[in-house]
mmCIF file with all atom_site columns, C-alpha atoms in Angstrom:
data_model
loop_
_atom_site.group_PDB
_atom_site.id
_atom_site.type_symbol
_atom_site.label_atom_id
_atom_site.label_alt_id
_atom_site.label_comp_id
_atom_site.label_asym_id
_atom_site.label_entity_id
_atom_site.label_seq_id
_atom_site.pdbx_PDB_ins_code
_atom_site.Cartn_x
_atom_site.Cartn_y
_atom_site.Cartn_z
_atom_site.occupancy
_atom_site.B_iso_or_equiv
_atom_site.pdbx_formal_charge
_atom_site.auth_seq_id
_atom_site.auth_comp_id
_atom_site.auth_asym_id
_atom_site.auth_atom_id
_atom_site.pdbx_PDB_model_num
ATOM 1   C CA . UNK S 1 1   ? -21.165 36.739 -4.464  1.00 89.00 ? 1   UNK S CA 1
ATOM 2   C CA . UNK S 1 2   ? -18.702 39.998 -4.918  1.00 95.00 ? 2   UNK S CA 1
ATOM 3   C CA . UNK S 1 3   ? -15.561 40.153 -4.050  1.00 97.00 ? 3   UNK S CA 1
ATOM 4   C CA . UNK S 1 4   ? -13.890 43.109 -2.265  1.00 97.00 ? 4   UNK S CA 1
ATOM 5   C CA . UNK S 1 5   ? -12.889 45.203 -4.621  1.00 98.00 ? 5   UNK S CA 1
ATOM 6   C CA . UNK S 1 6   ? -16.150 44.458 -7.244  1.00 98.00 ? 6   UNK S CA 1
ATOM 7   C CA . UNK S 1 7   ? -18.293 45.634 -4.435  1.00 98.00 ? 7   UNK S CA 1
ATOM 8   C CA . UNK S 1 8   ? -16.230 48.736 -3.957  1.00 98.00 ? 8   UNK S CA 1
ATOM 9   C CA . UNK S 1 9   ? -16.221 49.122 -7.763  1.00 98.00 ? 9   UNK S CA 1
ATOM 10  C CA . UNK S 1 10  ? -20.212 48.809 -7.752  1.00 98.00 ? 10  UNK S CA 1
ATOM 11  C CA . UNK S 1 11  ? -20.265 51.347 -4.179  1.00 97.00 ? 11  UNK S CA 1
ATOM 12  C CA . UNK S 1 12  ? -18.016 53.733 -6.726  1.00 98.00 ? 12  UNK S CA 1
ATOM 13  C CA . UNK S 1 13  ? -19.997 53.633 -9.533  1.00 98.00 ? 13  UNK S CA 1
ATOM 14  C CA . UNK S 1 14  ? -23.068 54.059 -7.336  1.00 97.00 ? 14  UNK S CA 1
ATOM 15  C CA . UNK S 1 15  ? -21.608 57.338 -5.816  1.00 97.00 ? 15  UNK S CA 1
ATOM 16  C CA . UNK S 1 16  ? -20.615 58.873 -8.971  1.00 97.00 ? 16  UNK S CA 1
ATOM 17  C CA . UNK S 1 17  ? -24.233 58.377 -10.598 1.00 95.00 ? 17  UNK S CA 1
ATOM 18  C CA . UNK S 1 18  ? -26.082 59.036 -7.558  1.00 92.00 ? 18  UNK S CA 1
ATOM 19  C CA . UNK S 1 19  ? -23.935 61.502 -5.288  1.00 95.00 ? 19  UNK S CA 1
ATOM 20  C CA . UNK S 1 20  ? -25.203 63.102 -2.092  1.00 92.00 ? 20  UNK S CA 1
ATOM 21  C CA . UNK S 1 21  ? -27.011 65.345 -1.688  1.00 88.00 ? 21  UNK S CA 1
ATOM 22  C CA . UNK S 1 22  ? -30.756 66.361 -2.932  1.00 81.00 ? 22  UNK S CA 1
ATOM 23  C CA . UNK S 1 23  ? -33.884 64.333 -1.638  1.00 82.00 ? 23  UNK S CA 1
ATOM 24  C CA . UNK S 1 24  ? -32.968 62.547 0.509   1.00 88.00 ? 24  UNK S CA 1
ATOM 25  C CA . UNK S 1 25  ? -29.473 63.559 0.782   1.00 86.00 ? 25  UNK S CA 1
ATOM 26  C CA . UNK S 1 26  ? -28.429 59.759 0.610   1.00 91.00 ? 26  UNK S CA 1
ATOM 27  C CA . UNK S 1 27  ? -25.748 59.001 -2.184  1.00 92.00 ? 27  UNK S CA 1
ATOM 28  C CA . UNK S 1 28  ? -25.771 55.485 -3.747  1.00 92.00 ? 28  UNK S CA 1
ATOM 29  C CA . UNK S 1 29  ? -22.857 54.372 -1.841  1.00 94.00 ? 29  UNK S CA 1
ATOM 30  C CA . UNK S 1 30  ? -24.541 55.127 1.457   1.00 94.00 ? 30  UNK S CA 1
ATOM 31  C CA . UNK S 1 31  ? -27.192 53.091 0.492   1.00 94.00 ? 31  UNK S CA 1
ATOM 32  C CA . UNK S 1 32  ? -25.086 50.281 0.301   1.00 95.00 ? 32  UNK S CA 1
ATOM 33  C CA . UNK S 1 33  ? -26.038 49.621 -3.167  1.00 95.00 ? 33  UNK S CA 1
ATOM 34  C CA . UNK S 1 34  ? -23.133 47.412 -3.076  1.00 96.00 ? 34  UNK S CA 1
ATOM 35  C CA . UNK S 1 35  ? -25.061 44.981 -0.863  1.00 96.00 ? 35  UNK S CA 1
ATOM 36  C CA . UNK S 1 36  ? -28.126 45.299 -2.888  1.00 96.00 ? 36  UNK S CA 1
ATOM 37  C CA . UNK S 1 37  ? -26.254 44.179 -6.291  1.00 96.00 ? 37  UNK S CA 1
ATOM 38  C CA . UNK S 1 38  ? -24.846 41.353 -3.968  1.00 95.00 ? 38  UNK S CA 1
ATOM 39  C CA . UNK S 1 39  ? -27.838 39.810 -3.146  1.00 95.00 ? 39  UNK S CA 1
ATOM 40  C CA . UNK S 1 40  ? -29.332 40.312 -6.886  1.00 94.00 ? 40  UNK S CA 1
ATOM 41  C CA . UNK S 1 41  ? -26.288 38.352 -8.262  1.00 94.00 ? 41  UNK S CA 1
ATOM 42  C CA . UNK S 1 42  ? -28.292 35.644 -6.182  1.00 93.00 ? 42  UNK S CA 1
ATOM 43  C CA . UNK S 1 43  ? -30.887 35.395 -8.552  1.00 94.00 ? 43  UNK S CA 1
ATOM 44  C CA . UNK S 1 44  ? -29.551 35.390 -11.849 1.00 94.00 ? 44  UNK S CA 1
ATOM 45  C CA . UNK S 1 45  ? -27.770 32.329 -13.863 1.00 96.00 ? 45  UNK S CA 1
ATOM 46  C CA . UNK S 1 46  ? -24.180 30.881 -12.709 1.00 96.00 ? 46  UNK S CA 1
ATOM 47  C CA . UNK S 1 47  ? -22.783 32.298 -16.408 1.00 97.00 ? 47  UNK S CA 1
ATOM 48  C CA . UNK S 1 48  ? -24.767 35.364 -16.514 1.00 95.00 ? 48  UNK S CA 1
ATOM 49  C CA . UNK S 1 49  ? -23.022 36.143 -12.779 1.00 95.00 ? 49  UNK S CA 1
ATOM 50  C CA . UNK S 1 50  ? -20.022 35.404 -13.891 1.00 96.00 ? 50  UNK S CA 1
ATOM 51  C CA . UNK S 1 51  ? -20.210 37.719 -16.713 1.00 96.00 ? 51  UNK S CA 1
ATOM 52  C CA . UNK S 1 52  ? -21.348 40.642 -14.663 1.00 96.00 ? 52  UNK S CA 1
ATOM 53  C CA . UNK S 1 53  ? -18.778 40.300 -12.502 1.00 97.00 ? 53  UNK S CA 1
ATOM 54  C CA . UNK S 1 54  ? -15.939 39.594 -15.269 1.00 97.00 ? 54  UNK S CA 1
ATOM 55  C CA . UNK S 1 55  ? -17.726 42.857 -16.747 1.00 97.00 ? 55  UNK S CA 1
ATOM 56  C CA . UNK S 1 56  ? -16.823 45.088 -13.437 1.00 98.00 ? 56  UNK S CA 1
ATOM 57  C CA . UNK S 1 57  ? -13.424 43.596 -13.029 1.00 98.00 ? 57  UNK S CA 1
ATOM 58  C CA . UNK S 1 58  ? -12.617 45.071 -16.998 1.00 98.00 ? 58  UNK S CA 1
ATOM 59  C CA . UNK S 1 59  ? -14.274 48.552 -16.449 1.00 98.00 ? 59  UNK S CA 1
ATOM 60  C CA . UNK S 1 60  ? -12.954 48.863 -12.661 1.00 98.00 ? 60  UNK S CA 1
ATOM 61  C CA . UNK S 1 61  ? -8.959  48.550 -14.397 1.00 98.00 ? 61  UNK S CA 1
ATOM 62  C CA . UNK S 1 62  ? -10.285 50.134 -17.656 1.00 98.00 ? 62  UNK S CA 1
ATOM 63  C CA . UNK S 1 63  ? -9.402  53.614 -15.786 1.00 98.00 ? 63  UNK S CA 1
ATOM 64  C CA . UNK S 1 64  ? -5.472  52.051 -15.143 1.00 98.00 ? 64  UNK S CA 1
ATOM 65  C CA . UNK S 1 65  ? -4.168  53.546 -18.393 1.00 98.00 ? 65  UNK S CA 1
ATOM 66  C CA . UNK S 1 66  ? -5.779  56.922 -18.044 1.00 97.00 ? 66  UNK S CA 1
ATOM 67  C CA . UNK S 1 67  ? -6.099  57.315 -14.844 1.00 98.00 ? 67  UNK S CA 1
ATOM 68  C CA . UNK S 1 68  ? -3.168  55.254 -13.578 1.00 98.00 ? 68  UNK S CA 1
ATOM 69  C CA . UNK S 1 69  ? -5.483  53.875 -10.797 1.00 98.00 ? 69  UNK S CA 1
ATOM 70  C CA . UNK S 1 70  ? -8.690  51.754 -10.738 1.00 98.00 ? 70  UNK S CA 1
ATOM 71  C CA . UNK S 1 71  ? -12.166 53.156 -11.179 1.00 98.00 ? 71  UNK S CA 1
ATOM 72  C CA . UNK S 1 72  ? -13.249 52.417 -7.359  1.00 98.00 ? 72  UNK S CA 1
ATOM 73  C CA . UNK S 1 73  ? -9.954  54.314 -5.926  1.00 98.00 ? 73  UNK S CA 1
ATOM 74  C CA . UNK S 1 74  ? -10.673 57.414 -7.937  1.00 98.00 ? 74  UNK S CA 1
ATOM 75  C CA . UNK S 1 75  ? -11.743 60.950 -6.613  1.00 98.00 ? 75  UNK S CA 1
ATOM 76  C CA . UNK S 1 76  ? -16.281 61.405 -7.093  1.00 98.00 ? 76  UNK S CA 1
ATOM 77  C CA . UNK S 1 77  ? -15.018 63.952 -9.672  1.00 98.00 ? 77  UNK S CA 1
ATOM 78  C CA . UNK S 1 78  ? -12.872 61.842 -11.950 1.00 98.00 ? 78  UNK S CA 1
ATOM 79  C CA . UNK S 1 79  ? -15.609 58.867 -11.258 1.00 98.00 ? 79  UNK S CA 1
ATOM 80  C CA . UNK S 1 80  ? -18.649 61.030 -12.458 1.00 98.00 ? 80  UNK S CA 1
ATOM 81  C CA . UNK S 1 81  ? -16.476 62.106 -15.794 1.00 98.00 ? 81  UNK S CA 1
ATOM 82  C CA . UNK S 1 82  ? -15.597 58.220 -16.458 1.00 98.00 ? 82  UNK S CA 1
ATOM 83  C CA . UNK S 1 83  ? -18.845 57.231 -16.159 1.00 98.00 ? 83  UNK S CA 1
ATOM 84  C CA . UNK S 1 84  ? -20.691 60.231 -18.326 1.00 98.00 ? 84  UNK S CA 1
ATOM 85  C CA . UNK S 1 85  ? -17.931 58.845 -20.791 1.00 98.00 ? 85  UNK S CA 1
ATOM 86  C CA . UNK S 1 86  ? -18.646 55.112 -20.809 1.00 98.00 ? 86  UNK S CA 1
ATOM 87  C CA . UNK S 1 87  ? -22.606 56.435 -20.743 1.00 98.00 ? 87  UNK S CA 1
ATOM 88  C CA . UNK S 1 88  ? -22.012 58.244 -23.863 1.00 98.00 ? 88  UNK S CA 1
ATOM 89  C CA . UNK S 1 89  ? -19.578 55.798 -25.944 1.00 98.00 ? 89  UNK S CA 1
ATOM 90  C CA . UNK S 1 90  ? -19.425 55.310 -29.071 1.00 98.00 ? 90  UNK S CA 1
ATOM 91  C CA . UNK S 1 91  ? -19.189 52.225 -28.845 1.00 98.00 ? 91  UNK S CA 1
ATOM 92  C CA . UNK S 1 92  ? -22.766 50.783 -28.564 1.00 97.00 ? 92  UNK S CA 1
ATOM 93  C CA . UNK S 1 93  ? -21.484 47.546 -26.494 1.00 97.00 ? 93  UNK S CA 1
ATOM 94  C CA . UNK S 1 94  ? -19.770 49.360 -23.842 1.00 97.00 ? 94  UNK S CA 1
ATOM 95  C CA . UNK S 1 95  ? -22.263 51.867 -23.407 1.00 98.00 ? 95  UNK S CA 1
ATOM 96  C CA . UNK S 1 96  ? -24.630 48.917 -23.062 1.00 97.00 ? 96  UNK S CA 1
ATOM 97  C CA . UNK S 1 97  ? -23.101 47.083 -20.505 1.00 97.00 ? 97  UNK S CA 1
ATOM 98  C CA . UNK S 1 98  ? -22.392 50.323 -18.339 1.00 98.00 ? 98  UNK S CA 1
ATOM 99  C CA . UNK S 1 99  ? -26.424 51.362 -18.607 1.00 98.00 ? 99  UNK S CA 1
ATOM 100 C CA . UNK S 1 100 ? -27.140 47.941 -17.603 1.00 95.00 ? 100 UNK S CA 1
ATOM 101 C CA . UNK S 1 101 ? -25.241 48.134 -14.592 1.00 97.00 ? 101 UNK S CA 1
ATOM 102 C CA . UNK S 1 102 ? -26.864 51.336 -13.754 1.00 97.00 ? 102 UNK S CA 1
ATOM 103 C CA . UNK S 1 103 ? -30.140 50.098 -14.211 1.00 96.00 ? 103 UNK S CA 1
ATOM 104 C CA . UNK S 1 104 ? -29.350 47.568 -11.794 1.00 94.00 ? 104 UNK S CA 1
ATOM 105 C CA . UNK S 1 105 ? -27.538 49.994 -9.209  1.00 94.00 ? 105 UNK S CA 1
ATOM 106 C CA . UNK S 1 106 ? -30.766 52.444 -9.670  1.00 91.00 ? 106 UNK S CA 1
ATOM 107 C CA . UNK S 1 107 ? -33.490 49.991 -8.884  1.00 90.00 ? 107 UNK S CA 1
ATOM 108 C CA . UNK S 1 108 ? -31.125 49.552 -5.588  1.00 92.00 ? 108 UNK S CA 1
ATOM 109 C CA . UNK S 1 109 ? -31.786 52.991 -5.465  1.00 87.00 ? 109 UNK S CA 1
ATOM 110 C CA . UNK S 1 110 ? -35.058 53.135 -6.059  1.00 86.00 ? 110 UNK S CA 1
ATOM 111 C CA . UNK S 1 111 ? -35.812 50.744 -3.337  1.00 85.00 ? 111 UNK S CA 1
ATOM 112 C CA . UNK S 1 112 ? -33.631 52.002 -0.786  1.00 86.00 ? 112 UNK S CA 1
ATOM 113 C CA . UNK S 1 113 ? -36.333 52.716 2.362   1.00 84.00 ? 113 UNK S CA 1
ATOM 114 C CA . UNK S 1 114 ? -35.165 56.324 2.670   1.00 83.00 ? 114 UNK S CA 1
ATOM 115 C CA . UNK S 1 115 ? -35.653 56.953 -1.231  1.00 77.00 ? 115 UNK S CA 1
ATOM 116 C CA . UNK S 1 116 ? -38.694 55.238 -1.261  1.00 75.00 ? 116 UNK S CA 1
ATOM 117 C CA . UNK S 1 117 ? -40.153 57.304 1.530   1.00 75.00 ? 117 UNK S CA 1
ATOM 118 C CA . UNK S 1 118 ? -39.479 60.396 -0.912  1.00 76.00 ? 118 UNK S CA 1
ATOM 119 C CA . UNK S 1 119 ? -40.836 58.590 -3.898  1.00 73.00 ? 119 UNK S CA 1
ATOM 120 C CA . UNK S 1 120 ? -44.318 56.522 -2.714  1.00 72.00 ? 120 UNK S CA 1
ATOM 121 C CA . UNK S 1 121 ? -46.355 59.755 -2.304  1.00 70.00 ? 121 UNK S CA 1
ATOM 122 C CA . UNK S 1 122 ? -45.737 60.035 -5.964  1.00 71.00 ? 122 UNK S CA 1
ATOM 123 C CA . UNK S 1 123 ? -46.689 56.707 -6.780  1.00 69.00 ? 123 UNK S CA 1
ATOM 124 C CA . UNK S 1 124 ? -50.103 54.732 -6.794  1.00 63.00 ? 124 UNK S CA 1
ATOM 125 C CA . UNK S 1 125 ? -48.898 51.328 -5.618  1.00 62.00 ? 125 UNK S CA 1
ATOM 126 C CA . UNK S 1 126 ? -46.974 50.205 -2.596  1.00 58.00 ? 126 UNK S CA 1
ATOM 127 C CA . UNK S 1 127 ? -43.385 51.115 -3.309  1.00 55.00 ? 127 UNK S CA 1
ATOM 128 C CA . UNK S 1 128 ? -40.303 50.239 -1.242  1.00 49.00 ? 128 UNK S CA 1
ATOM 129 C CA . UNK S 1 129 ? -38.067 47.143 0.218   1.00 47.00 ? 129 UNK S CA 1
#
């Protein structure tokens, strides 16, 4: 369902919100949370997916005025800093559609087996994918 360079804009964006380090020491692009919004696009409508994905292709070149590069080929540092920005717009539809994405990259997370080995102790029910 991604292309090439959406799923390294989605592996990017996972990095920068989730680098490594911590418990477990797995950032969000090791996780492959690329691969996880991949198969999610599976389940949601034919214009919705389209949407989402015309929504990374605009915020992955969004950084090519500023940054004269995309969003995926920038350093974690620069990444992190683009994306506190976006998550703290002023503009209410932006910062929308970049929390949505995150929700979606962070129940990736979430559900990653070596996060939820970390997390199910915590939790009551059966927790994991």
């Amino acid at each position: 369902m991604l292309s090439e360079d959406e799923h390294a804009f989605i592996q990017a964006m996972a990095e920068a919100w989730m680098p490594s380090g911590g418990e477990p020491a797995l950032s969000g692009a090791d996780a492959r949370l690329g691969d996880f919004l991949d198969e999610t696009l599976l389940a949601i409508n034919p214009l919705n997916r389209k949407l989402l994905k015309l929504l990374m292709q605009v915020l992955d070149d969004a950084t090519l005025p500023t940054h004269l590069s995309s969003y995926r080929k920038l350093g974690l540092k620069a990444r992190q800093a683009v994306l506190h920005g976006w998550l703290h717009h002023d503009n209410h539809l932006l910062r929308s559609a970049v929390q949505g994405i995150v929700v979606l990259v962070s129940i990736g997370w979430t559900t990653h087996p070596e996060v939820a080995a970390v997390i199910r102790p915590s939790m009551r029910c059966w927790y994991g994918r």
